[in-house]
Tab-separated table of C-alpha atoms in Angstrom:
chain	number	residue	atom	x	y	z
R	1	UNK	CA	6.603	8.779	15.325
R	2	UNK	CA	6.298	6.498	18.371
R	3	UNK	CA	6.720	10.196	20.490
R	4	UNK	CA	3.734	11.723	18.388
R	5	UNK	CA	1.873	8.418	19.369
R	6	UNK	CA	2.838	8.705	22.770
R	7	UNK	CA	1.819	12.317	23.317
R	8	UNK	CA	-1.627	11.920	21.621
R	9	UNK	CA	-2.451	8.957	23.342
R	10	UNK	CA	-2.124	10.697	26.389
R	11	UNK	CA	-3.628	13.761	25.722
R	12	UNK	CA	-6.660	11.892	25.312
R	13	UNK	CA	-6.551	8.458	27.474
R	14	UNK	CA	-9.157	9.968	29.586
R	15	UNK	CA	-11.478	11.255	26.995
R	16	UNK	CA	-12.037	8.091	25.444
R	17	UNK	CA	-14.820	5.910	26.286
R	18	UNK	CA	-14.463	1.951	26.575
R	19	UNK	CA	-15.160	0.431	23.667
R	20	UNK	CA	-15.336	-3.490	23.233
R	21	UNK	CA	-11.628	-4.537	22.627
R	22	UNK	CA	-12.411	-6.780	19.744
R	23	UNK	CA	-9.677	-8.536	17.552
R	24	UNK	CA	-11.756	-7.202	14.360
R	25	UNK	CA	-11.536	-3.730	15.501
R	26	UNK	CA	-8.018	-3.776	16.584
R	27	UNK	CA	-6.802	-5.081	13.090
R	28	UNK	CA	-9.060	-2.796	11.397
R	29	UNK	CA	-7.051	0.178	13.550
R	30	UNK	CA	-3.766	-1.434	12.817
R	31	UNK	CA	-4.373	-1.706	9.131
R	32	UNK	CA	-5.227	2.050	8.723
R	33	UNK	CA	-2.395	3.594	10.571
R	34	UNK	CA	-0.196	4.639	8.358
R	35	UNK	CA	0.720	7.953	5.795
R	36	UNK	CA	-1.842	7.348	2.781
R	37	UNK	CA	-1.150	9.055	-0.224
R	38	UNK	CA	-3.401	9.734	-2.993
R	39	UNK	CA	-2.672	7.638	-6.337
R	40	UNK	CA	-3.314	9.932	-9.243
R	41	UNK	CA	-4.961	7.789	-12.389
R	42	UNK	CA	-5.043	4.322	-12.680
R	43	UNK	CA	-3.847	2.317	-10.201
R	44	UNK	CA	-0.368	0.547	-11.240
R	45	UNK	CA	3.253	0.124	-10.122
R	46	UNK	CA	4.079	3.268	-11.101
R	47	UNK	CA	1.634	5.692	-10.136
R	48	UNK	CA	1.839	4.101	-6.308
R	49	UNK	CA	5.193	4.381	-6.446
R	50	UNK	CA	5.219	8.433	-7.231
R	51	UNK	CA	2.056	8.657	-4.480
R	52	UNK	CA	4.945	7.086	-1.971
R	53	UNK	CA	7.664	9.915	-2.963
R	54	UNK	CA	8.021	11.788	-0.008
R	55	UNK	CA	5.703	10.053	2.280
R	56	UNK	CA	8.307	9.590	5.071
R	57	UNK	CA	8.921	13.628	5.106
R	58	UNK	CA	5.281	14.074	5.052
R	59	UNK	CA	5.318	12.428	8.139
R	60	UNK	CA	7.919	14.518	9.515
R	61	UNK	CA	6.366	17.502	8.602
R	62	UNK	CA	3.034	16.539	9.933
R	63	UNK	CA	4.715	15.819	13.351
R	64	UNK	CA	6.626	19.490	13.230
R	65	UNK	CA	2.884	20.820	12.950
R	66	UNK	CA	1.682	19.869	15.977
R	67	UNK	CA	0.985	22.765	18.468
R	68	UNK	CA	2.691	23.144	21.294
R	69	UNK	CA	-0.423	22.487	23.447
R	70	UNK	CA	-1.862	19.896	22.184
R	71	UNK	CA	-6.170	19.912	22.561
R	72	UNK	CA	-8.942	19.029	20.342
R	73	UNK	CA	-9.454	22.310	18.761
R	74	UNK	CA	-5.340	22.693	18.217
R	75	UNK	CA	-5.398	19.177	16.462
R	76	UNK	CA	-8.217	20.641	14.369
R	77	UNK	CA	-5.727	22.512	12.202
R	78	UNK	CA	-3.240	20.190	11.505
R	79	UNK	CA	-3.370	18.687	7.930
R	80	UNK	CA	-1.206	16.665	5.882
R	81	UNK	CA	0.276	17.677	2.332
R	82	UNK	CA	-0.889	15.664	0.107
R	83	UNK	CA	-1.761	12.076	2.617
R	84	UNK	CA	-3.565	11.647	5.321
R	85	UNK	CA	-2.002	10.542	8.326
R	86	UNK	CA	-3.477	8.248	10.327
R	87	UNK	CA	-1.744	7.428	14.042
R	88	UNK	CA	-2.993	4.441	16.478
R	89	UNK	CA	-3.900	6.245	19.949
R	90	UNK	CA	-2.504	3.891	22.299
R	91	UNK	CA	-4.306	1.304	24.402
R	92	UNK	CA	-8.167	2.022	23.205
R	93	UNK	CA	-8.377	0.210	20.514
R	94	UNK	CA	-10.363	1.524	17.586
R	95	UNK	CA	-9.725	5.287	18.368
R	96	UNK	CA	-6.746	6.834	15.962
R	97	UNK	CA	-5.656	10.161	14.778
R	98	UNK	CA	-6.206	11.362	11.597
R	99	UNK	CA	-4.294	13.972	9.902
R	100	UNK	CA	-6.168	14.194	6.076
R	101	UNK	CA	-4.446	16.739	3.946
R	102	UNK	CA	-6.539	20.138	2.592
R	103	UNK	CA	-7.862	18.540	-0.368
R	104	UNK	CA	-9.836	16.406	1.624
R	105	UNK	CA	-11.116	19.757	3.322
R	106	UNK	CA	-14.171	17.516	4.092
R	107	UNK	CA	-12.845	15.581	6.864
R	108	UNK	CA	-11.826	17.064	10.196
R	109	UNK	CA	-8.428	16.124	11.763
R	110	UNK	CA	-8.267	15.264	15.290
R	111	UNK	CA	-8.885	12.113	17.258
R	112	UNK	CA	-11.086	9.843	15.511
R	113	UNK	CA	-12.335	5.789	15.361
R	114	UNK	CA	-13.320	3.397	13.531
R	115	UNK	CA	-15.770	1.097	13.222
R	116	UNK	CA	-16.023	-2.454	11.168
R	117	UNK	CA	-18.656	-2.811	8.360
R	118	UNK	CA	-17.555	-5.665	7.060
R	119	UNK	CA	-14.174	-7.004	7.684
R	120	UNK	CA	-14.310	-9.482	4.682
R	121	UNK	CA	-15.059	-7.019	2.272
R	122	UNK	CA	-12.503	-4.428	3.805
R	123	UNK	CA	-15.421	-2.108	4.311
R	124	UNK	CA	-14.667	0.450	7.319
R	125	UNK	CA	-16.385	3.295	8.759
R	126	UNK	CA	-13.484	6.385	10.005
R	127	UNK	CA	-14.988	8.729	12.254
R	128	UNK	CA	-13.288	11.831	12.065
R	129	UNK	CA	-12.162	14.902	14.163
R	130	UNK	CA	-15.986	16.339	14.299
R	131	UNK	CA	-17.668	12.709	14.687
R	132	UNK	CA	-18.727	12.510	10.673
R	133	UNK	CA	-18.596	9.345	9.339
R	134	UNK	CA	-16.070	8.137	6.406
R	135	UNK	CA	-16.813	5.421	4.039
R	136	UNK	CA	-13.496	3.564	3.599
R	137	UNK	CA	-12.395	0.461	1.823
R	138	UNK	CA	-9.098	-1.280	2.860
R	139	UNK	CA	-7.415	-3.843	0.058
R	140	UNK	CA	-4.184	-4.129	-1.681
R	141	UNK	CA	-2.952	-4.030	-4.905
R	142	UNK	CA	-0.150	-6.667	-5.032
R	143	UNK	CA	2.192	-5.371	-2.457
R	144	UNK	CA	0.914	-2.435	-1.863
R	145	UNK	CA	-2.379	-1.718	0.987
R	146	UNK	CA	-4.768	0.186	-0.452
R	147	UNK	CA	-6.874	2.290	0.607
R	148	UNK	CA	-10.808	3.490	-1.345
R	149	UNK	CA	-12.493	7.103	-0.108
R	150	UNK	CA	-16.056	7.428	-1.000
R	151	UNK	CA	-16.401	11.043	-0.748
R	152	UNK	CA	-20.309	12.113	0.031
R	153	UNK	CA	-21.412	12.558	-3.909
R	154	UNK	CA	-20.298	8.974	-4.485
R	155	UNK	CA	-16.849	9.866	-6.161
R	156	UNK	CA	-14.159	7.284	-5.202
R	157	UNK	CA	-11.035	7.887	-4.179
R	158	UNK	CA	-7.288	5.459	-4.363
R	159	UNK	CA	-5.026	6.124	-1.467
R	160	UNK	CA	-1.747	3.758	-1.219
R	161	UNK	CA	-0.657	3.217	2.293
R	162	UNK	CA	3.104	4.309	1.826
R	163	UNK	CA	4.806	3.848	5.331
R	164	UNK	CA	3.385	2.516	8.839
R	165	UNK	CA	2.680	4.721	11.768
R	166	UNK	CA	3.150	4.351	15.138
């Protein structure tokens, strides 16, 4: 993982621009990089546990997808298969890679950021790939971080963060 970190964050070091290196923003990065996997139905022990079956090869096989040449458009078409895969870029704080899978067809993968709402409330905005804006909600549900979707007609979404990236 730390070599898929590595390789972004260099492929785009010069691309980003300087953003105000703010504690609020750089937990709000940490916090979201990790392999999220949907939880289907209600949200207890057991349903997050089956969401986290098979994150770790997810990740794995995310990583095997990169292209050899790694540019924006490449990281376009790599998606995860059934989380989304989000990966710190380095230094800049705020900007991270996100890898959703193809049910979430909606967002773009690539290099993305993310802005703080409302860091009390765990309200975040992702920007993905294409620069569209994703309503998030980070939380936890006992041991677990959690993480809400609001997809565009209001629907809500339950994503368990299953194992850390980078």
């Amino acid at each position: 993982m730390r070599v898929l970190a590595f390789a972004l964050a260099c492929l785009f070091a010069t691309s980003a621009d300087a953003q105000t290196n703010s504690a609020e923003i750089e937990r709000a990065a940490h916090a979201l990089s990790a392999i999220w996997r949907p939880v289907e139905g209600a949200v207890t022990a057991t349903t997050i546990n089956a969401a986290c079956v098979g994150a770790v090869e997810e990740i794995a096989a995310i990583e095997a997808a990169l292209p050899p040449v790694l540019t924006p458009e490449s990281l376009q078409r790599v998606r995860g298969l059934r989380g989304m895969l989000i990966v710190p870029a380095g230094d800049v704080a705020g900007w991270l890679y996100v890898f959703p899978p193809s049910s979430l067809s909606w967002i773009t993968p690539g290099m993305g950021r993310v802005t703080v709402v409302s860091e009390a409330d765990g309200f975040l905005a992702l920007q993905d790939g294409a620069g569209q804006s994703v309503s998030v909600q980070l939380g936890r549900a006992g041991q677990f971080p959690m993480m809400r979707i609001r997809q565009s007609e209001g629907v809500t979404l339950n994503y368990v963060g299953c194992a850390p990236a980078g």
